[in-house]
Structures are given as C-alpha cells and as structure tokens.
Amino acid sequence: MSERLIRGRVLTFVAEPQGIDDTASYRYFEDGAVFVRGGKVVETGNYADIRKLAGAEVEVADHRPNLVLPGLIDTHLHFPQTQAIASYGAQLLEWLNTYVFVEEQKFSRPAHAAAVADRFMDELLSNGTTTAVAYCSVHPESVDAYFSAAEARGMRMIGGKVMMDRNAPDALRDTPQQGYDETKRLIEKWHGRGRAHYAISPRFAITSTPEQLEMSQALVAEHPSCYVQTHLSENRDEIAFATSLYPEAKDYTDIYARYGLLNDRMLLGHCIYLSDREVSVLAETGAVGVFCPTSNLFLGSGLFDRDRFDRLGARWSVATDVGGGTSFSMLETMDEAYKVLHLQGQRLTPFSSFYRMTLGNARAVGLENHIGSLHSGADADIVVLDSNAKSAMEYRMRTATSLLEELFILQTMGDDRCVAEVYVAGKAMKGKGKAVEKRVLETA
Ligand code: GUN
Ligand code: ZN
C-alpha cells in the first residue's frame, strides 16, 4: 500500500475562526508532516513525531518552506462554461441567452463533453481545488463525461445534469418526465460510485415549470442522500421574472420551499437580494447560500450580505461560479470576497478565508469527515501553496512577519501559480511530484 510523508508548514482547521487571530481554530506545524497511506491521512503533526511513526524507510515529499493545507473546495460552478468565461458585457438573463445557452448546446456531442471535462478537472487541480460541486449541461452524456474525468483522477466530485423545460432553446430543454428519468438513471449509475456524489439540479425557477419542480421534489424524496442545487435571488430582473412565474409563492425562496426542495443538502447559488424572512427560512431548513464573489461582480449582480446570514443563523459557503465567475482559483475568489464584504463594512479575516475554502466548505456539503481538514482518517486531498510564487509576492513577503499576514498576501495576490503541488487521495497531480508519479507508473 503506497505510503509517503508530505513535509512542509502544515495548516489545518478544527473550527470556524471567531476573530482575527483565533489560534484555537487551527493547528499549525512550522516543521510539520502529513503521513499518508492508501489515499488516507494516517496522522498529521510535527515532522519529528510523524517521522518516528512512519519509520525510516518512508518516502518524504519535502515541500519546505511551502504551506501544506487540505485541498480547496469549490461549492458551485458550471463545467460546460469552461470556455464561456469572460463573455462580455451582459447581466444575468442576457448573458445566459447570448452566451451560455449557445455554449451548452455543444455538450450534446460526447467527444466535446469529454474533452472539456478533462480540461475542467485539470484546471481545478492546477488551482488546488480537489473537490467541487458543478452543474453539467442538460445532456446526460455531459454527466458521464464529468464523472468519468473525475474518476480517472480519483477526485471526490459532486455534480448533476441540469434540468430545464422552459425559457431555454429547444435543444437545451428536457421535459419533466425526461428530466426525472435521466436524473434517476444517472443517480443509479454514479451516486456513491467511488468518490462520486450526485446533485439533483433544476437550474432555477425560470427554466423549470411547476411540473418539473414537482419531479425534482420526487427525486429529492426518493434519493435523500443526493445533493440538490439551484440558483436563487442573483439579479433583480431574474427575481421579477421568477416570482411572476410562481404568483402563489410568497417570494423567490418560497418557490423552492413549496416544492420541498430546501434541506441541509441544498446549495443555493448567489442569494443576494433575500429578505430576512427568506434567510430565516434557509436557517430553519439548513439550506446553504453560496457566495460567488467574482461572478456577482462580473455580471453586475450585487453584493452578498454575509453578516445577515451569520446574524440569522443561516449557513453559507463560497464558490467560483465559473463561467459567470472569472477564475477557477479559490484564492482569487477569496480576494474578491474580501472586497465585496469590505464594500458593505464587513470583514473577512485571513483565517476565516482559509477556513471557508477548506473545512467551512466541507461542512457546507456535509463531508467534513472526509475532506477539508487533515485529521487522521481524512482523505489525503492536499494542496501545497507557495507564497513567493510571483515576483511581486516574493517582494511583499520579505516584510511579512506572521502566518496571518502571509495568508492575506496569498489570498490577495495569489492564483494558480502559487499551487506548487496538489495531491488527490495521496497522489501528486501537478508539480514535480506528478512527473515522479508518472515515471513510477511507466516503470511498473
Ligand atoms: N442562473 C441560472 N443559470 C445560471 C448560470 O449558469 N450562471 C449563473 N451565474 N446564474 C445562473
Ligand atoms: Zn451558477
């Protein structure tokens, strides 16, 4: 069984940071190591102790002076939009019609879906993201491509076929029955296979008829271990349109509530213009609001009110929302999150940012026993971050005097260039380690 020590400055969270320098919320080992065996973390701690535990023979991947953290987690993005990032000039509904619904039609071709899925997984990994929750296109083939590409890399991934039966081009519409049947088949095929988890995915209230939301409700009731994902309250025109389609609903959130879709496995993208009542409904049901800062700025959507979620006790997570979002990098995402909150007089501390990208997002998807931290028994999904990767960062780092400051520099100036290595179930996938891994395979 493959074993290795991953050595570096190890940082892993145990709780949500309660203040700017809440040292009880994390474990930090200046000369630390993670002992990995058979794709799992055996133990994490000081190098000297872990070395004793692992024995003299064990292979050491020495990443000093870089930071070693749990792999990053992205809780909302769209795999078919990998080549639609940076589409100019429109707000949500016009952007969807002009660019996204054109791009997504290409995914009826399995070869195209497979090629983009490969590229998508590699982009995630090169940005240090080891688990993500993604929408596929309406085509079941796109889901096969998505989970096949994840499986080939050994990644723990969540995703599902978009269901939409109105307000979309003919080529992208299913019917309530077809959406139900295809989703059911895909759940049977993928959910729980290896590291795959299925997300039942009615796109949003605008593109689903009441009949399709009823079918979604049936799927959720029949498959309680699946996730559910949709979009909520991202843009003012969207809200007006959605609520006009469901006049009986109290508000946008109530549309989903009426179809029994809100539960603690539900991820709701954006949640910008919610009333206190709506945030309270999310709090009561345990549904998670997903903050997508680069997307919300790029599409001119608005500012996520994090403090209101916290005040009303509602859960929230962070995500890139590629391709409304402009980067696969969770570091760049947290940079924009900081600015979005700052504009509203709210603070995001560096420890909170790194908590959110790891344990916080793992908790949002209920997978904290497996991912998001480096406790013994966790999956060995690990990212190695180099705070000196860019010359401007290296220059800035010369004046940094604390871990807190370093994390803030990483988040504010960092991107994929800072990801020196990424391990998926203990296997190196990016840096020099990938070449070694390949040589080992070739000579085996
Ligand atoms: N609402 C419905 N579909 C989408 C999408 O693909 N991206 C974003 N940002 N919002 C949506
Ligand atoms: Zn989205």
Coordinates of C-alpha atoms and ligand atoms in Angstrom, one line a residue:
M1 CA 0.0 0.0 0.0
S2 CA 1.5 3.3 -1.0
E3 CA 2.9 5.5 1.8
R4 CA 4.5 8.8 2.0
L5 CA 5.2 11.8 4.2
I6 CA 4.3 15.2 2.9
R7 CA 6.5 17.7 4.7
G8 CA 6.1 21.4 5.0
R9 CA 4.4 24.1 7.1
V10 CA 1.2 22.3 7.8
L11 CA -2.1 24.3 8.4
T12 CA -5.4 22.7 9.1
F13 CA -8.6 24.0 10.7
V14 CA -10.6 22.4 13.5
A15 CA -13.3 25.1 14.0
E16 CA -14.6 28.3 12.5
P17 CA -12.3 31.2 13.5
Q18 CA -14.1 33.5 15.9
G19 CA -11.8 36.5 15.5
I20 CA -8.8 38.0 13.6
D21 CA -6.3 35.7 15.3
D22 CA -8.3 32.8 16.9
T23 CA -5.4 30.4 17.4
A24 CA -7.7 27.7 18.8
S25 CA -9.5 27.3 15.4
Y26 CA -6.5 25.8 13.6
R27 CA -3.4 23.6 14.0
Y28 CA -0.2 24.9 12.6
F29 CA 3.1 22.9 12.5
E30 CA 6.1 25.1 11.4
D31 CA 8.0 21.9 10.5
G32 CA 5.1 19.6 10.0
A33 CA 4.2 16.5 8.1
V34 CA 1.2 14.6 6.9
F35 CA 1.6 10.8 6.9
V36 CA -0.4 9.4 4.0
R37 CA -1.2 5.7 3.4
G38 CA -3.6 4.2 0.8
G39 CA -5.0 7.6 0.0
K40 CA -5.9 8.5 3.6
V41 CA -4.2 10.6 6.2
V42 CA -2.8 8.4 8.9
E43 CA -1.6 11.3 11.1
T44 CA -0.7 14.9 10.9
G45 CA 1.7 16.7 13.3
N46 CA 5.3 17.8 13.9
Y47 CA 7.7 16.3 11.4
A48 CA 9.9 14.7 14.0
D49 CA 7.0 12.9 15.6
I50 CA 5.4 11.8 12.4
R51 CA 8.7 10.6 11.0
K52 CA 9.0 8.3 14.1
L53 CA 5.6 7.0 13.5
A54 CA 6.1 6.4 9.8
G55 CA 9.6 4.8 10.1
A56 CA 12.9 5.5 8.4
E57 CA 12.0 3.9 5.1
V58 CA 9.1 6.0 4.2
E59 CA 9.4 8.3 1.1
V60 CA 9.3 12.0 2.0
A61 CA 7.9 14.7 -0.3
D62 CA 9.7 17.7 1.1
H63 CA 7.8 20.9 0.4
R64 CA 9.5 23.2 2.8
P65 CA 9.2 26.2 3.1
N66 CA 5.7 25.9 1.4
L67 CA 2.4 25.6 3.2
V68 CA 0.6 22.3 3.2
L69 CA -3.2 22.5 3.6
P70 CA -6.3 20.4 2.9
G71 CA -7.3 20.5 -0.8
L72 CA -9.5 23.5 -1.6
I73 CA -13.3 23.0 -2.2
D74 CA -15.5 24.9 -4.7
T75 CA -19.2 24.7 -3.9
H76 CA -20.7 26.0 -7.2
L77 CA -19.6 26.2 -10.8
H78 CA -20.6 25.1 -14.3
F79 CA -18.4 22.7 -16.1
P80 CA -19.9 23.4 -19.6
Q81 CA -19.0 27.1 -19.1
T82 CA -15.2 26.4 -19.0
Q83 CA -14.9 28.1 -22.4
A84 CA -17.6 30.8 -21.8
I85 CA -15.6 32.6 -19.0
A86 CA -15.1 36.3 -19.9
S87 CA -18.1 36.7 -22.2
Y88 CA -18.5 40.4 -22.5
G89 CA -21.0 43.0 -21.3
A90 CA -24.3 41.5 -20.2
Q91 CA -26.2 40.9 -16.9
L92 CA -27.5 37.5 -16.0
L93 CA -30.5 36.8 -18.2
E94 CA -29.0 38.4 -21.4
W95 CA -25.7 36.7 -20.6
L96 CA -27.4 33.3 -20.3
N97 CA -29.3 33.7 -23.6
T98 CA -26.4 35.2 -25.5
Y99 CA -23.5 33.1 -24.4
V100 CA -24.3 30.3 -22.0
F101 CA -27.2 28.7 -23.8
V102 CA -25.2 28.7 -27.0
E103 CA -22.1 27.2 -25.4
E104 CA -24.1 24.5 -23.5
Q105 CA -25.6 23.1 -26.8
K106 CA -22.1 21.9 -27.8
F107 CA -22.4 19.3 -24.9
S108 CA -24.8 17.1 -26.9
R109 CA -21.6 15.8 -28.5
P110 CA -20.0 13.3 -26.2
A111 CA -16.5 13.9 -27.6
H112 CA -16.8 17.6 -26.8
A113 CA -18.1 17.0 -23.3
A114 CA -15.2 14.5 -22.6
A115 CA -12.6 17.0 -23.9
V116 CA -14.0 19.8 -21.8
A117 CA -14.4 17.6 -18.7
D118 CA -10.7 16.6 -18.9
R119 CA -9.7 20.2 -19.2
F120 CA -12.1 21.3 -16.4
M121 CA -10.7 18.8 -13.9
D122 CA -7.1 19.7 -14.7
E123 CA -8.0 23.4 -14.2
L124 CA -9.4 22.7 -10.8
L125 CA -6.4 20.7 -9.8
S126 CA -3.9 23.2 -11.1
N127 CA -5.7 25.8 -8.9
G128 CA -5.5 23.5 -5.8
T129 CA -9.2 22.5 -5.9
T130 CA -9.7 18.9 -5.2
T131 CA -13.5 18.8 -4.7
A132 CA -16.1 20.8 -6.5
V133 CA -19.9 20.9 -6.9
A134 CA -20.7 21.5 -10.6
Y135 CA -23.7 21.7 -12.9
C136 CA -23.3 19.7 -16.1
S137 CA -25.4 20.5 -19.1
V138 CA -28.9 19.1 -19.8
H139 CA -27.4 16.2 -21.7
P140 CA -26.8 13.0 -19.7
E141 CA -23.6 12.5 -21.7
S142 CA -22.2 15.5 -20.1
V143 CA -22.6 13.9 -16.6
D144 CA -20.9 10.8 -17.8
A145 CA -18.1 12.9 -19.1
Y146 CA -17.8 14.8 -15.9
F147 CA -17.8 11.8 -13.5
S148 CA -15.5 9.8 -15.8
A149 CA -12.9 12.6 -15.8
A150 CA -13.2 12.8 -12.0
E151 CA -12.9 9.1 -11.6
A152 CA -9.8 8.9 -13.9
R153 CA -8.1 11.3 -11.5
G154 CA -9.6 9.8 -8.3
M155 CA -11.3 13.1 -7.3
R156 CA -14.2 13.4 -4.9
M157 CA -16.7 15.4 -7.0
I158 CA -20.3 16.4 -6.8
G159 CA -22.5 17.2 -9.8
G160 CA -25.5 16.6 -11.9
K161 CA -27.5 17.1 -15.1
V162 CA -29.2 20.4 -15.3
M163 CA -33.0 20.1 -15.7
M164 CA -34.8 22.8 -17.7
D165 CA -38.1 22.6 -19.5
R166 CA -38.8 26.2 -20.4
N167 CA -37.3 29.6 -21.2
A168 CA -34.3 27.9 -22.9
P169 CA -33.6 27.0 -26.5
D170 CA -35.3 23.8 -27.8
A171 CA -32.0 21.9 -28.0
L172 CA -31.5 22.5 -24.2
R173 CA -34.9 21.7 -22.9
D174 CA -35.9 18.4 -21.4
T175 CA -39.4 17.6 -20.2
P176 CA -40.4 16.9 -16.6
Q177 CA -40.6 13.2 -17.2
Q178 CA -37.4 13.1 -19.2
G179 CA -35.5 15.2 -16.6
Y180 CA -36.8 12.8 -13.9
D181 CA -35.9 9.6 -15.8
E182 CA -32.5 10.8 -16.9
T183 CA -31.6 12.1 -13.5
K184 CA -32.7 8.8 -11.9
R185 CA -30.6 6.8 -14.3
L186 CA -27.6 9.0 -13.6
I187 CA -28.1 8.7 -9.9
E188 CA -28.2 4.9 -10.2
K189 CA -25.1 5.0 -12.3
W190 CA -22.9 7.5 -10.4
H191 CA -24.1 8.3 -6.9
G192 CA -21.8 6.6 -4.5
R193 CA -19.6 5.0 -7.2
G194 CA -16.0 5.6 -6.0
R195 CA -15.9 9.2 -4.9
A196 CA -18.8 10.5 -6.9
H197 CA -21.9 12.2 -5.4
Y198 CA -24.9 13.2 -7.3
A199 CA -26.6 16.7 -7.2
I200 CA -30.2 16.9 -8.4
S201 CA -30.0 20.1 -10.4
P202 CA -33.2 22.0 -11.5
R203 CA -31.3 25.1 -13.0
F204 CA -33.6 27.7 -11.4
A205 CA -37.3 28.6 -11.2
I206 CA -37.2 30.5 -14.5
T207 CA -36.2 27.4 -16.5
S208 CA -38.4 24.9 -14.7
T209 CA -42.2 24.6 -14.9
P210 CA -44.1 23.7 -11.7
E211 CA -44.3 20.1 -13.1
Q212 CA -40.5 19.9 -13.3
L213 CA -40.2 21.2 -9.7
E214 CA -42.7 18.6 -8.7
M215 CA -40.5 15.9 -10.3
S216 CA -37.5 17.4 -8.6
Q217 CA -39.3 17.1 -5.3
A218 CA -40.0 13.4 -6.0
L219 CA -36.3 12.8 -6.9
V220 CA -35.2 14.5 -3.6
A221 CA -37.7 12.4 -1.6
E222 CA -36.6 9.2 -3.3
H223 CA -32.8 10.0 -3.0
P224 CA -32.3 11.7 0.3
S225 CA -28.5 11.2 0.2
C226 CA -28.2 13.2 -3.0
Y227 CA -27.5 16.9 -3.0
V228 CA -29.8 19.4 -4.6
Q229 CA -28.6 22.6 -6.2
T230 CA -30.2 25.6 -7.9
H231 CA -29.9 29.4 -8.2
L232 CA -31.7 31.9 -6.0
S233 CA -32.0 35.7 -6.0
E234 CA -29.0 36.7 -8.0
N235 CA -30.3 39.5 -10.1
R236 CA -33.2 41.9 -9.9
D237 CA -34.7 41.1 -13.3
E238 CA -34.3 37.4 -12.5
I239 CA -36.3 37.8 -9.3
A240 CA -39.1 39.7 -11.0
F241 CA -39.3 37.1 -13.8
A242 CA -39.2 34.1 -11.4
T243 CA -41.8 35.4 -9.0
S244 CA -44.1 36.3 -11.9
L245 CA -44.0 32.7 -13.0
Y246 CA -45.0 31.5 -9.5
P247 CA -47.5 34.1 -8.4
E248 CA -48.7 32.0 -5.5
A249 CA -45.3 32.0 -3.8
K250 CA -44.6 34.5 -1.0
D251 CA -41.2 35.3 -2.5
Y252 CA -38.4 33.6 -4.6
T253 CA -37.3 31.3 -1.7
D254 CA -40.9 30.2 -1.2
I255 CA -41.0 28.8 -4.7
Y256 CA -38.4 26.2 -3.8
A257 CA -39.9 25.8 -0.3
R258 CA -43.3 24.9 -1.8
Y259 CA -41.7 22.1 -3.7
G260 CA -40.0 20.7 -0.7
L261 CA -36.5 21.3 -2.1
L262 CA -35.0 23.1 0.9
N263 CA -32.9 20.8 3.2
D264 CA -29.4 20.6 4.6
R265 CA -28.1 19.1 1.4
M266 CA -29.4 22.0 -0.7
L267 CA -27.0 24.5 -2.2
L268 CA -28.5 27.8 -3.5
G269 CA -26.2 29.9 -5.7
H270 CA -26.0 33.6 -5.0
C271 CA -28.7 34.6 -2.5
I272 CA -28.0 38.3 -2.9
Y273 CA -31.4 40.0 -2.6
L274 CA -33.1 37.9 0.1
S275 CA -35.4 39.3 2.8
D276 CA -34.9 38.5 6.5
R277 CA -37.8 36.1 6.1
E278 CA -36.1 34.2 3.3
V279 CA -32.7 34.0 5.1
S280 CA -34.6 32.7 8.1
V281 CA -36.2 30.0 6.0
L282 CA -32.7 28.9 4.9
A283 CA -31.6 28.9 8.5
E284 CA -34.6 26.7 9.6
T285 CA -34.1 24.2 6.8
G286 CA -30.3 24.1 6.9
A287 CA -30.1 25.1 3.2
V288 CA -26.8 26.7 2.2
G289 CA -26.5 30.1 0.5
V290 CA -23.5 30.1 -1.9
F291 CA -21.4 33.3 -2.1
C292 CA -19.9 33.7 -5.6
P293 CA -18.0 37.0 -5.5
T294 CA -16.2 37.0 -8.8
S295 CA -19.4 36.2 -10.6
N296 CA -21.5 38.7 -8.7
L297 CA -19.1 41.4 -9.6
F298 CA -18.6 40.3 -13.2
L299 CA -22.3 40.0 -14.0
G300 CA -23.0 43.2 -12.1
S301 CA -25.4 41.2 -9.9
G302 CA -24.9 42.7 -6.4
L303 CA -23.2 42.2 -3.0
F304 CA -23.7 39.1 -0.8
D305 CA -24.7 40.1 2.7
R306 CA -22.6 37.7 4.8
D307 CA -23.3 39.3 8.1
R308 CA -27.1 38.8 7.6
F309 CA -26.6 35.1 7.1
D310 CA -24.5 34.9 10.3
R311 CA -26.9 37.1 12.3
L312 CA -29.9 34.9 11.3
G313 CA -28.0 31.7 11.7
A314 CA -28.1 30.6 8.1
R315 CA -25.3 28.5 6.5
W316 CA -23.2 29.8 3.7
S317 CA -20.3 28.7 1.6
V318 CA -18.0 30.2 -1.1
A319 CA -17.6 29.3 -4.8
T320 CA -16.1 30.4 -8.1
D321 CA -19.3 30.0 -10.2
V322 CA -17.2 29.6 -13.4
G323 CA -18.1 30.8 -16.1
G324 CA -20.1 33.7 -14.6
G325 CA -17.2 33.7 -12.2
T326 CA -13.9 34.8 -13.8
S327 CA -11.4 32.4 -12.2
F328 CA -11.0 28.8 -11.2
S329 CA -8.8 30.0 -8.3
M330 CA -10.3 29.9 -4.8
L331 CA -7.5 32.3 -3.8
E332 CA -8.7 34.9 -6.3
T333 CA -12.3 34.1 -5.2
M334 CA -11.5 34.9 -1.6
D335 CA -9.7 38.1 -2.7
E336 CA -12.9 39.3 -4.3
A337 CA -15.0 38.0 -1.3
Y338 CA -12.9 40.2 0.9
K339 CA -13.6 43.3 -1.3
V340 CA -17.4 42.5 -1.7
L341 CA -17.7 42.4 2.1
H342 CA -15.4 45.4 2.7
L343 CA -17.7 47.5 0.4
Q344 CA -20.5 46.7 2.9
G345 CA -18.4 47.4 6.0
Q346 CA -17.9 43.7 6.7
R347 CA -14.7 42.0 7.5
L348 CA -13.2 38.7 6.2
T349 CA -10.2 37.7 8.2
P350 CA -7.4 35.7 6.5
F351 CA -8.0 32.7 8.9
S352 CA -11.7 32.9 8.0
S353 CA -10.9 32.8 4.3
F354 CA -8.7 29.8 4.6
Y355 CA -11.3 28.1 6.9
R356 CA -14.0 28.7 4.2
M357 CA -12.0 27.3 1.3
T358 CA -11.3 24.1 3.3
L359 CA -13.3 22.9 6.4
G360 CA -16.1 25.5 6.0
N361 CA -16.9 24.4 2.5
A362 CA -16.5 20.8 3.5
R363 CA -19.1 21.3 6.3
A364 CA -21.4 23.1 3.8
V365 CA -21.6 19.8 1.9
G366 CA -21.6 17.6 5.0
L367 CA -18.3 16.0 4.0
E368 CA -16.1 17.2 6.9
N369 CA -15.3 13.7 7.9
H370 CA -13.6 13.1 4.6
I371 CA -12.3 16.4 3.2
G372 CA -11.5 19.9 4.3
S373 CA -9.0 19.0 7.0
L374 CA -6.0 16.8 7.7
H375 CA -7.2 14.8 10.7
S376 CA -6.4 11.1 10.8
G377 CA -8.7 9.1 8.6
A378 CA -9.4 12.0 6.2
D379 CA -8.9 11.6 2.5
A380 CA -5.4 12.7 1.6
D381 CA -6.5 15.5 -0.7
I382 CA -3.9 18.1 -0.1
V383 CA -2.6 21.4 -1.6
V384 CA 0.9 22.9 -1.3
L385 CA 1.0 26.7 -1.5
D386 CA 4.0 28.8 -2.4
S387 CA 3.6 32.3 -1.0
N388 CA 6.6 33.5 -3.1
A389 CA 5.5 32.2 -6.4
K390 CA 5.2 35.6 -8.1
S391 CA 8.0 38.2 -8.0
A392 CA 5.7 40.8 -6.5
M393 CA 4.6 38.3 -3.9
E394 CA 8.2 37.4 -3.1
Y395 CA 9.0 41.1 -2.6
R396 CA 5.9 41.7 -0.4
M397 CA 6.7 38.5 1.6
R398 CA 10.0 40.0 2.7
T399 CA 8.2 42.3 5.1
A400 CA 5.6 39.7 6.3
T401 CA 6.1 38.8 10.0
S402 CA 3.2 36.4 10.7
L403 CA 1.2 33.5 9.3
L404 CA -1.8 35.8 9.3
E405 CA 0.0 38.3 7.1
E406 CA 1.2 35.5 4.8
L407 CA -2.3 34.1 4.3
F408 CA -3.6 37.5 3.5
I409 CA -0.9 38.0 0.9
L410 CA -1.6 34.6 -0.6
Q411 CA -5.3 35.4 -0.8
T412 CA -4.9 38.9 -2.2
M413 CA -2.0 38.3 -4.7
G414 CA -2.2 34.6 -5.3
D415 CA -3.5 32.4 -8.1
D416 CA -2.7 29.0 -9.7
R417 CA 1.0 30.0 -9.8
C418 CA 1.0 29.6 -6.0
V419 CA -0.2 26.0 -6.2
A420 CA 3.2 24.1 -6.1
E421 CA 1.6 20.7 -5.8
V422 CA -1.8 19.1 -5.3
Y423 CA -2.4 15.6 -4.0
V424 CA -5.6 13.6 -4.8
A425 CA -6.0 10.7 -2.4
G426 CA -2.3 10.9 -1.8
K427 CA -1.3 11.0 -5.4
A428 CA 0.7 14.0 -6.8
M429 CA -1.2 15.7 -9.6
K430 CA 0.5 18.9 -10.6
G431 CA 4.1 19.7 -9.7
K432 CA 7.4 17.8 -9.8
G433 CA 5.6 15.0 -7.9
K434 CA 3.3 14.4 -10.9
A435 CA 6.4 13.6 -13.1
V436 CA 7.7 11.3 -10.5
E437 CA 4.3 9.6 -10.2
K438 CA 4.3 9.1 -14.0
R439 CA 7.8 7.6 -14.1
V440 CA 6.8 5.2 -11.3
L441 CA 3.8 4.1 -13.3
E442 CA 5.8 3.8 -16.6
T443 CA 8.4 1.6 -15.0
A444 CA 6.0 -0.5 -13.0
Ligands
GUN1 N1 -28.8 31.2 -13.0 C1 -29.3 30.2 -13.8 N2 -28.3 29.6 -14.5 C2 -27.2 30.3 -14.2 C3 -25.8 30.2 -14.6 O1 -25.4 29.3 -15.4 N3 -24.9 31.0 -14.0 C4 -25.3 32.0 -13.1 N4 -24.4 32.8 -12.6 N5 -26.6 32.1 -12.7 C5 -27.5 31.3 -13.3
ZN2 ZN -24.3 29.1 -11.2

